[in-house]
Short mmCIF file of C-alpha atoms and ligand atoms in Angstrom, two decimals:
data_model
loop_
_atom_site.label_atom_id
_atom_site.label_comp_id
_atom_site.label_asym_id
_atom_site.label_seq_id
_atom_site.Cartn_x
_atom_site.Cartn_y
_atom_site.Cartn_z
CA MET F 258 172.50 -47.88 76.28
CA SER F 259 173.46 -49.44 73.47
CA GLN F 260 175.82 -46.39 71.07
CA GLY F 261 174.93 -45.43 68.34
CA PHE F 262 176.14 -46.83 64.20
CA ASN F 263 178.65 -45.01 64.01
CA THR F 264 179.98 -44.82 67.24
CA ARG F 265 180.30 -48.81 67.20
CA ALA F 266 181.86 -48.67 63.53
CA VAL F 267 184.67 -46.22 64.93
CA HIS F 268 185.05 -48.25 68.11
CA ALA F 269 184.19 -51.58 68.41
CA GLY F 270 186.96 -53.90 69.02
CA GLN F 271 189.07 -51.31 68.38
CA GLU F 272 190.81 -50.56 71.83
CA PRO F 273 193.92 -47.93 71.50
CA ASP F 274 197.00 -50.61 71.77
CA ALA F 275 197.25 -51.63 75.45
CA THR F 276 201.34 -51.74 75.21
CA THR F 277 202.09 -48.14 73.84
CA GLY F 278 198.90 -46.30 73.35
CA ALA F 279 198.62 -46.57 69.68
CA VAL F 280 195.01 -45.34 68.50
CA VAL F 281 195.38 -47.73 65.80
CA PRO F 282 194.86 -51.25 66.82
CA PRO F 283 198.42 -52.77 65.65
CA LEU F 284 198.56 -54.89 62.52
CA TYR F 285 199.67 -58.31 64.08
CA GLN F 286 201.17 -59.23 60.88
CA THR F 287 202.40 -62.99 62.53
CA SER F 288 201.73 -66.54 61.82
CA THR F 289 202.39 -67.39 65.55
CA PHE F 290 203.03 -66.49 69.06
CA ALA F 291 205.34 -67.14 71.44
CA GLN F 292 204.63 -69.37 74.87
CA ASP F 293 205.72 -68.76 78.03
CA GLY F 294 206.07 -72.26 78.74
CA ILE F 295 204.66 -75.80 77.05
CA GLY F 296 200.74 -74.52 77.03
CA LYS F 297 201.59 -71.40 78.69
CA LEU F 298 199.56 -68.89 75.61
CA ARG F 299 199.25 -65.29 76.39
CA ASN F 300 196.00 -64.35 76.60
CA GLY F 301 195.09 -67.41 74.60
CA TYR F 302 196.88 -67.04 71.25
CA GLU F 303 198.76 -69.67 69.73
CA TYR F 304 198.75 -70.18 66.00
CA GLY F 305 197.28 -67.56 63.26
CA ARG F 306 195.02 -70.20 61.78
CA GLY F 307 193.09 -70.54 65.16
CA THR F 308 193.36 -66.74 66.13
CA ASN F 309 194.61 -63.61 65.51
CA PRO F 310 194.85 -60.00 67.29
CA THR F 311 193.47 -58.29 64.08
CA ARG F 312 190.82 -60.82 63.00
CA ASP F 313 189.62 -60.63 66.79
CA SER F 314 189.03 -56.98 66.66
CA LEU F 315 187.56 -57.13 63.11
CA GLN F 316 185.03 -59.87 63.44
CA GLU F 317 184.08 -57.99 67.27
CA GLN F 318 183.55 -55.02 64.89
CA LEU F 319 181.24 -56.58 62.72
CA ALA F 320 179.45 -58.59 65.50
CA ALA F 321 178.85 -54.61 67.09
CA LEU F 322 177.15 -53.37 63.39
CA GLU F 323 175.26 -56.19 62.73
CA GLY F 324 173.99 -56.52 66.37
CA GLY F 325 175.38 -60.40 67.04
CA THR F 326 177.12 -62.15 69.45
CA HIS F 327 179.45 -63.67 67.59
CA ALA F 328 181.36 -63.17 64.17
CA PHE F 329 183.96 -64.58 61.79
CA SER F 330 186.20 -63.70 58.86
CA PHE F 331 187.16 -65.21 56.15
CA ALA F 332 189.19 -65.47 53.37
CA SER F 333 186.03 -64.05 50.73
CA GLY F 334 182.96 -64.06 50.86
CA LEU F 335 182.45 -67.60 48.90
CA ALA F 336 184.81 -69.24 51.56
CA ALA F 337 182.45 -67.97 54.54
CA GLU F 338 179.36 -69.13 52.61
CA ASP F 339 181.13 -72.74 52.55
CA ALA F 340 182.33 -72.77 55.80
CA LEU F 341 178.88 -71.49 57.46
CA ILE F 342 176.85 -74.38 55.51
CA ARG F 343 179.23 -77.05 56.37
CA ALA F 344 178.90 -76.05 59.86
CA LEU F 345 175.24 -76.10 59.81
CA LEU F 346 174.24 -78.92 57.44
CA ALA F 347 174.80 -82.54 56.47
CA PRO F 348 174.67 -85.09 53.73
CA GLY F 349 170.56 -85.56 52.94
CA ASP F 350 169.91 -81.52 53.79
CA HIS F 351 168.56 -79.30 51.73
CA ILE F 352 168.97 -75.64 50.74
CA VAL F 353 166.10 -73.40 49.21
CA MET F 354 167.52 -70.09 47.98
CA GLY F 355 166.20 -67.24 46.27
CA ASN F 356 166.13 -67.67 41.91
CA ASP F 357 168.63 -64.49 41.46
CA VAL F 358 171.24 -65.02 44.33
CA TYR F 359 175.18 -64.00 43.10
CA GLY F 360 176.21 -65.84 41.00
CA GLY F 361 178.92 -67.95 42.97
CA THR F 362 176.50 -68.51 45.78
CA TYR F 363 174.44 -70.91 43.57
CA ARG F 364 177.57 -72.59 42.04
CA LEU F 365 179.05 -73.58 45.25
CA ILE F 366 175.69 -74.63 46.26
CA ASN F 367 174.45 -76.17 42.89
CA ARG F 368 178.07 -77.38 41.70
CA VAL F 369 180.14 -77.99 44.91
CA LEU F 370 178.05 -79.19 47.94
CA ALA F 371 175.75 -80.63 45.50
CA ALA F 372 178.62 -83.44 45.06
CA TRP F 373 178.29 -83.80 48.53
CA GLY F 374 175.21 -85.05 49.13
CA ILE F 375 173.21 -80.98 49.82
CA SER F 376 170.39 -80.83 47.30
CA ASN F 377 168.92 -77.18 46.47
CA ALA F 378 166.40 -75.71 44.75
CA ALA F 379 165.77 -72.16 43.82
CA VAL F 380 162.61 -70.21 44.13
CA ASP F 381 161.34 -66.49 43.15
CA MET F 382 161.21 -65.27 46.94
CA ALA F 383 158.71 -62.62 46.18
CA ASP F 384 156.36 -65.35 45.63
CA ASP F 385 155.27 -66.48 49.43
CA ASP F 386 153.56 -69.32 47.84
CA ALA F 387 156.61 -70.65 46.01
CA LEU F 388 158.59 -70.20 48.65
CA ALA F 389 156.26 -71.92 51.00
CA ALA F 390 155.59 -74.75 48.71
CA ALA F 391 159.87 -75.05 48.13
CA VAL F 392 160.84 -75.06 51.63
CA ALA F 393 157.45 -78.04 52.22
CA ALA F 394 159.26 -80.13 49.77
CA GLY F 395 162.20 -80.17 51.89
CA PRO F 396 163.69 -82.13 54.08
CA THR F 397 164.23 -77.88 54.21
CA LYS F 398 167.63 -77.04 56.91
CA MET F 399 168.62 -73.67 55.59
CA VAL F 400 166.42 -71.03 53.71
CA TRP F 401 169.03 -68.28 51.89
CA VAL F 402 167.69 -65.13 51.04
CA GLU F 403 169.89 -62.08 49.30
CA THR F 404 168.13 -58.82 49.31
CA PRO F 405 168.79 -56.77 47.59
CA SER F 406 169.69 -59.04 45.14
CA ASN F 407 172.47 -58.80 42.63
CA PRO F 408 171.88 -58.30 39.92
CA MET F 409 167.91 -58.18 39.41
CA MET F 410 168.28 -55.94 43.00
CA LYS F 411 164.63 -57.87 44.10
CA ILE F 412 163.46 -57.07 47.50
CA THR F 413 163.03 -60.25 49.56
CA ASP F 414 160.81 -59.85 53.02
CA ILE F 415 163.07 -61.32 55.50
CA ALA F 416 160.54 -61.27 58.04
CA ALA F 417 157.92 -63.22 56.18
CA ALA F 418 160.99 -65.33 54.99
CA ALA F 419 162.19 -65.92 58.88
CA ALA F 420 158.42 -66.87 59.29
CA VAL F 421 158.71 -69.30 57.04
CA ALA F 422 161.76 -71.16 57.58
CA HIS F 423 161.18 -71.52 61.12
CA ALA F 424 157.32 -72.72 60.68
CA ALA F 425 159.67 -75.47 59.03
CA GLY F 426 161.90 -75.83 61.43
CA ALA F 427 165.08 -74.59 59.03
CA LEU F 428 167.12 -71.68 59.42
CA LEU F 429 167.39 -68.47 57.52
CA VAL F 430 170.38 -66.77 56.21
CA VAL F 431 170.79 -63.82 54.95
CA ASP F 432 173.72 -62.45 52.37
CA ASN F 433 173.72 -58.64 53.60
CA THR F 434 176.39 -57.27 50.96
CA PHE F 435 174.39 -55.73 49.55
CA ALA F 436 172.53 -53.54 51.91
CA SER F 437 175.63 -53.51 54.27
CA PRO F 438 174.77 -53.61 58.45
CA TYR F 439 173.92 -49.65 58.08
CA LEU F 440 171.02 -49.76 55.44
CA GLN F 441 170.16 -53.28 56.80
CA ASN F 442 169.64 -55.66 60.03
CA PRO F 443 168.47 -59.02 59.21
CA LEU F 444 169.36 -60.94 62.79
CA ALA F 445 166.68 -57.57 63.87
CA LEU F 446 164.36 -59.13 61.00
CA GLY F 447 164.41 -62.83 62.24
CA ALA F 448 167.10 -63.97 60.48
CA ASP F 449 169.22 -67.00 62.13
CA VAL F 450 172.62 -66.01 60.25
CA VAL F 451 174.23 -62.57 58.15
CA VAL F 452 176.94 -63.72 55.74
CA HIS F 453 178.96 -60.50 53.96
CA SER F 454 181.45 -60.44 51.34
CA THR F 455 183.57 -58.03 53.15
CA THR F 456 185.46 -57.14 49.89
CA LYS F 457 182.12 -54.93 48.99
CA TYR F 458 181.06 -51.94 51.19
CA ILE F 459 181.89 -53.47 53.99
CA GLY F 460 186.02 -53.03 53.21
CA GLY F 461 184.38 -49.97 50.70
CA HIS F 462 188.05 -49.34 48.93
CA SER F 463 188.75 -52.28 46.43
CA ASP F 464 191.86 -53.08 48.11
CA ALA F 465 191.21 -56.09 50.30
CA SER F 466 189.20 -59.32 49.53
CA GLY F 467 187.24 -61.34 53.34
CA GLY F 468 184.13 -63.00 53.83
CA ALA F 469 182.03 -62.95 57.31
CA ILE F 470 179.27 -64.69 59.09
CA VAL F 471 177.55 -63.11 62.28
CA LEU F 472 175.01 -64.54 64.73
CA SER F 473 174.01 -64.98 67.71
CA ASP F 474 173.22 -68.12 68.59
CA ASP F 475 176.12 -70.04 71.09
CA ALA F 476 175.77 -73.42 69.45
CA MET F 477 175.82 -72.91 66.11
CA ALA F 478 178.95 -70.42 66.36
CA GLU F 479 180.55 -72.94 68.18
CA LYS F 480 180.76 -75.60 65.38
CA ILE F 481 181.17 -72.17 62.84
CA GLY F 482 183.94 -71.75 65.19
CA PHE F 483 185.30 -74.82 64.18
CA ILE F 484 184.84 -75.17 60.46
CA GLN F 485 186.48 -72.08 60.39
CA PHE F 486 190.02 -73.05 62.54
CA ALA F 487 190.04 -76.83 60.79
CA VAL F 488 189.45 -75.95 57.90
CA GLY F 489 191.44 -72.51 57.95
CA ALA F 490 189.66 -70.42 55.05
CA VAL F 491 190.81 -67.39 57.43
CA SER F 492 191.22 -64.07 56.65
CA ALA F 493 194.77 -63.38 56.73
CA PRO F 494 196.22 -60.45 59.08
CA MET F 495 196.52 -57.45 56.75
CA GLU F 496 193.07 -58.08 54.73
CA ALA F 497 191.14 -58.20 58.33
CA TRP F 498 192.86 -54.86 58.91
CA LEU F 499 192.35 -53.12 56.12
CA THR F 500 189.09 -54.37 56.41
CA THR F 501 188.44 -52.96 59.95
CA ARG F 502 190.25 -49.49 58.73
CA GLY F 503 187.06 -49.16 55.84
CA LEU F 504 184.48 -50.70 57.94
CA LYS F 505 184.91 -47.46 60.39
CA THR F 506 183.81 -45.20 57.64
CA LEU F 507 180.64 -47.37 56.66
CA GLY F 508 177.76 -45.06 57.49
CA VAL F 509 179.22 -41.88 56.11
CA ARG F 510 179.83 -43.85 52.61
CA MET F 511 176.92 -45.83 52.70
CA ASP F 512 175.00 -42.59 52.84
CA ARG F 513 176.64 -40.73 50.07
CA HIS F 514 176.73 -44.28 48.02
CA SER F 515 172.68 -44.15 48.23
CA ASP F 516 172.74 -40.17 48.04
CA ASN F 517 174.23 -40.93 44.57
CA ALA F 518 172.30 -43.90 43.40
CA GLN F 519 168.87 -42.12 43.84
CA ILE F 520 169.58 -39.22 41.50
CA ILE F 521 171.44 -41.04 38.97
CA ALA F 522 168.30 -43.53 38.87
CA GLU F 523 165.67 -40.91 38.77
CA TRP F 524 168.08 -39.60 35.65
CA LEU F 525 168.52 -42.87 33.87
CA GLN F 526 164.86 -43.12 34.42
CA SER F 527 164.41 -39.97 31.91
CA ARG F 528 166.59 -41.55 28.93
CA PRO F 529 164.69 -42.82 26.40
CA GLU F 530 167.60 -45.13 25.31
CA VAL F 531 166.42 -46.94 28.64
CA GLU F 532 163.68 -49.74 29.36
CA ARG F 533 163.80 -50.36 33.09
CA VAL F 534 165.88 -49.21 36.02
CA LEU F 535 166.06 -51.42 38.82
CA TYR F 536 166.28 -49.56 41.85
CA PRO F 537 164.46 -50.44 45.13
CA GLY F 538 164.66 -46.43 45.85
CA LEU F 539 162.15 -45.70 42.66
CA PRO F 540 158.55 -45.77 43.86
CA ASP F 541 157.95 -47.72 40.74
CA HIS F 542 160.40 -50.78 42.16
CA PRO F 543 157.51 -53.21 42.69
CA ARG F 544 158.93 -53.56 46.43
CA HIS F 545 159.49 -49.82 46.92
CA GLU F 546 157.14 -50.43 50.19
CA LEU F 547 158.94 -53.24 51.46
CA ALA F 548 162.12 -51.79 51.22
CA ALA F 549 161.42 -48.82 52.81
CA ARG F 550 160.23 -50.31 55.88
CA GLN F 551 163.09 -52.62 56.15
CA MET F 552 166.36 -51.03 55.41
CA THR F 553 167.20 -47.16 56.15
CA LYS F 554 168.35 -46.44 52.71
CA PHE F 555 168.45 -48.32 49.02
CA GLY F 556 171.99 -48.40 48.66
CA GLY F 557 174.49 -47.48 45.65
CA MET F 558 173.39 -50.69 43.55
CA ILE F 559 171.86 -49.59 40.37
CA SER F 560 170.68 -52.53 37.25
CA VAL F 561 169.34 -50.98 34.30
CA GLN F 562 168.02 -52.68 30.97
CA PHE F 563 168.28 -51.00 27.42
CA LYS F 564 165.26 -51.21 24.61
CA ASP F 565 165.39 -52.75 21.45
CA ARG F 566 165.55 -49.71 19.08
CA PRO F 567 165.59 -49.54 15.56
CA THR F 568 169.17 -48.38 15.11
CA ILE F 569 170.45 -50.42 18.31
CA SER F 570 169.38 -53.76 20.08
CA GLY F 571 169.26 -53.37 24.14
CA GLU F 572 171.91 -56.03 24.24
CA ALA F 573 174.25 -54.21 21.77
CA ALA F 574 173.38 -50.66 23.81
CA ALA F 575 174.26 -52.55 26.97
CA ARG F 576 177.65 -53.94 25.68
CA LYS F 577 178.33 -50.46 24.29
CA VAL F 578 177.65 -48.50 27.35
CA ALA F 579 179.52 -50.69 29.41
CA GLU F 580 182.66 -50.34 27.36
CA SER F 581 181.91 -46.17 27.32
CA THR F 582 182.51 -44.86 30.26
CA ARG F 583 185.18 -43.33 31.60
CA VAL F 584 184.99 -42.57 35.26
CA PHE F 585 182.76 -45.71 35.82
CA THR F 586 185.29 -48.54 35.80
CA LEU F 587 184.76 -51.36 33.56
CA ALA F 588 185.66 -54.25 36.31
CA GLU F 589 183.99 -57.10 38.34
CA SER F 590 182.66 -56.32 41.91
CA LEU F 591 180.95 -53.20 43.76
CA GLY F 592 180.89 -51.55 46.63
CA GLY F 593 184.06 -49.78 46.57
CA ILE F 594 184.34 -45.52 46.98
CA GLU F 595 185.33 -45.80 43.08
CA SER F 596 182.51 -46.45 40.51
CA LEU F 597 182.15 -49.63 38.55
CA MET F 598 180.20 -51.00 36.01
CA ASN F 599 179.39 -54.41 34.85
CA TYR F 600 178.01 -56.34 32.42
CA PRO F 601 177.15 -59.16 34.74
CA SER F 602 175.71 -61.72 31.92
CA GLU F 603 179.39 -61.97 30.63
CA MET F 604 181.43 -60.96 33.75
CA THR F 605 180.02 -61.26 37.17
CA HIS F 606 176.82 -64.05 36.44
CA ALA F 607 178.78 -65.86 33.41
CA SER F 608 179.13 -69.19 35.35
CA VAL F 609 174.60 -69.19 35.69
CA LYS F 610 174.62 -68.41 32.00
CA GLY F 611 172.26 -71.43 30.33
CA THR F 612 170.67 -72.08 34.20
CA GLU F 613 167.33 -70.23 35.87
CA LEU F 614 169.66 -67.73 36.91
CA GLU F 615 170.98 -66.24 33.74
CA VAL F 616 170.80 -62.25 33.86
CA PRO F 617 169.13 -60.69 30.82
CA GLU F 618 171.17 -59.91 27.98
CA ASN F 619 170.33 -56.03 27.81
CA LEU F 620 171.31 -55.28 31.74
CA ILE F 621 174.38 -53.24 32.80
CA ARG F 622 174.83 -53.22 36.31
CA LEU F 623 176.36 -50.05 38.39
CA SER F 624 178.07 -49.77 40.97
CA VAL F 625 177.80 -45.81 42.36
CA GLY F 626 180.92 -44.46 43.62
CA ILE F 627 181.08 -41.36 46.54
CA GLU F 628 182.57 -39.46 43.16
CA ASP F 629 180.45 -35.94 42.44
CA VAL F 630 177.58 -36.75 41.17
CA GLU F 631 177.40 -34.65 38.58
CA ASP F 632 180.58 -35.99 37.17
CA LEU F 633 179.01 -39.78 37.29
CA ILE F 634 176.16 -38.19 35.53
CA ALA F 635 177.98 -36.35 32.95
CA ASP F 636 180.07 -39.67 32.20
CA LEU F 637 177.00 -42.08 31.94
CA GLU F 638 175.64 -39.33 29.59
CA GLN F 639 178.40 -39.14 27.05
CA ALA F 640 177.69 -43.13 27.38
CA LEU F 641 174.59 -42.73 26.55
CA ASN F 642 174.76 -40.38 23.89
CA LYS F 643 177.26 -42.53 21.44
CA LEU F 644 174.05 -45.13 21.39
C1 PLP Z 733 180.76 -61.11 45.70
C2 PLP Z 733 179.65 -61.24 46.74
C3 PLP Z 733 179.91 -62.83 47.11
C4 PLP Z 733 181.18 -63.48 47.17
O1 PLP Z 733 181.57 -62.75 47.77
P1 PLP Z 733 183.70 -63.08 47.68
O2 PLP Z 733 184.09 -62.22 48.55
O3 PLP Z 733 184.09 -63.09 46.05
O4 PLP Z 733 184.03 -64.59 47.41
C5 PLP Z 733 178.55 -63.34 48.31
N1 PLP Z 733 177.62 -62.54 47.57
C6 PLP Z 733 177.11 -61.72 47.21
C7 PLP Z 733 175.26 -60.91 47.18
C8 PLP Z 733 178.28 -61.03 46.45
O5 PLP Z 733 177.93 -59.79 45.81
#
């Protein structure tokens, strides 16, 4: 019988140490392993770039939580994405991605990989006809979906995108960073591969960078494993260990992030300064019903757009609020236990300014932490009262 999510989070890949019984598997802070004779390896361990028990433990935990059979952990989310694309595509292939994917994903695909002969198109993933047309214009080998998307909080129908991709003989990749495996399992909805920036919710404490790939296809996994080893953008042992520790509490954290965010999104909607709150848990989100079907809760990320008013423009209001909070810290990144404030058009998404992925200048993005929600609202209230 398969165990529940939280049981898997705490126990998958976390057997007590065989030698000492240490309940927490040790951090194998080593770059190499003694051999008992030339080529006589202990349990297959040879050299840190190839394998490390701490990384193995994280990879097992990740696979168990996403419902895949293989997981690979990397030094960052973008390192994972780069390895995935180089493992599965070749020059001449084409990627169709959402037109509001993470700015760094767009930059990797459009500036780095394009120079190596992999072409791309960006489309509105909520528009089924546009997606089908872009895929058909191919030769599309990969469709790249991010849902909820960063920072516009768009929701893509994963099962529908899988059907379109598969009909064209393409793979569906889902960046599941915003939802985390606790709220959404793309493999179960038909995706072929899941990628994560584990820097965010999976690690959850803003103390370790990392990325992951999870899938269930043996042949593709072999290619990805080869690139992980041959290129070497692996997660370091300490980072893997911290990520494993954070991941054990993912379920309780996501419950609290989601509950806090729902309350804050509703409160923001009641404020006269606010033009629009982008949060899939709000009934007026254009794809609220779909989000409720494909996610178990709506997560901790909220974007807010401010109105142009006679006294202050929406852009100036967004900048002022971003710089006025005290509990929310102005910083890049998201998904940690502490609340973060971000002004995407100058911060996380500065690299897509002037492209079709440009973020509105009256928008702030909140990563709602696990603090007491009354304190978070009081903080936002004092910032909005300054407008
Ligand atoms: C942060 C992020 C990435 C990139 O991850 P890094 O760990 O910063 O390399 C990719 N996708 C999404 C949705 C992200 O938020």
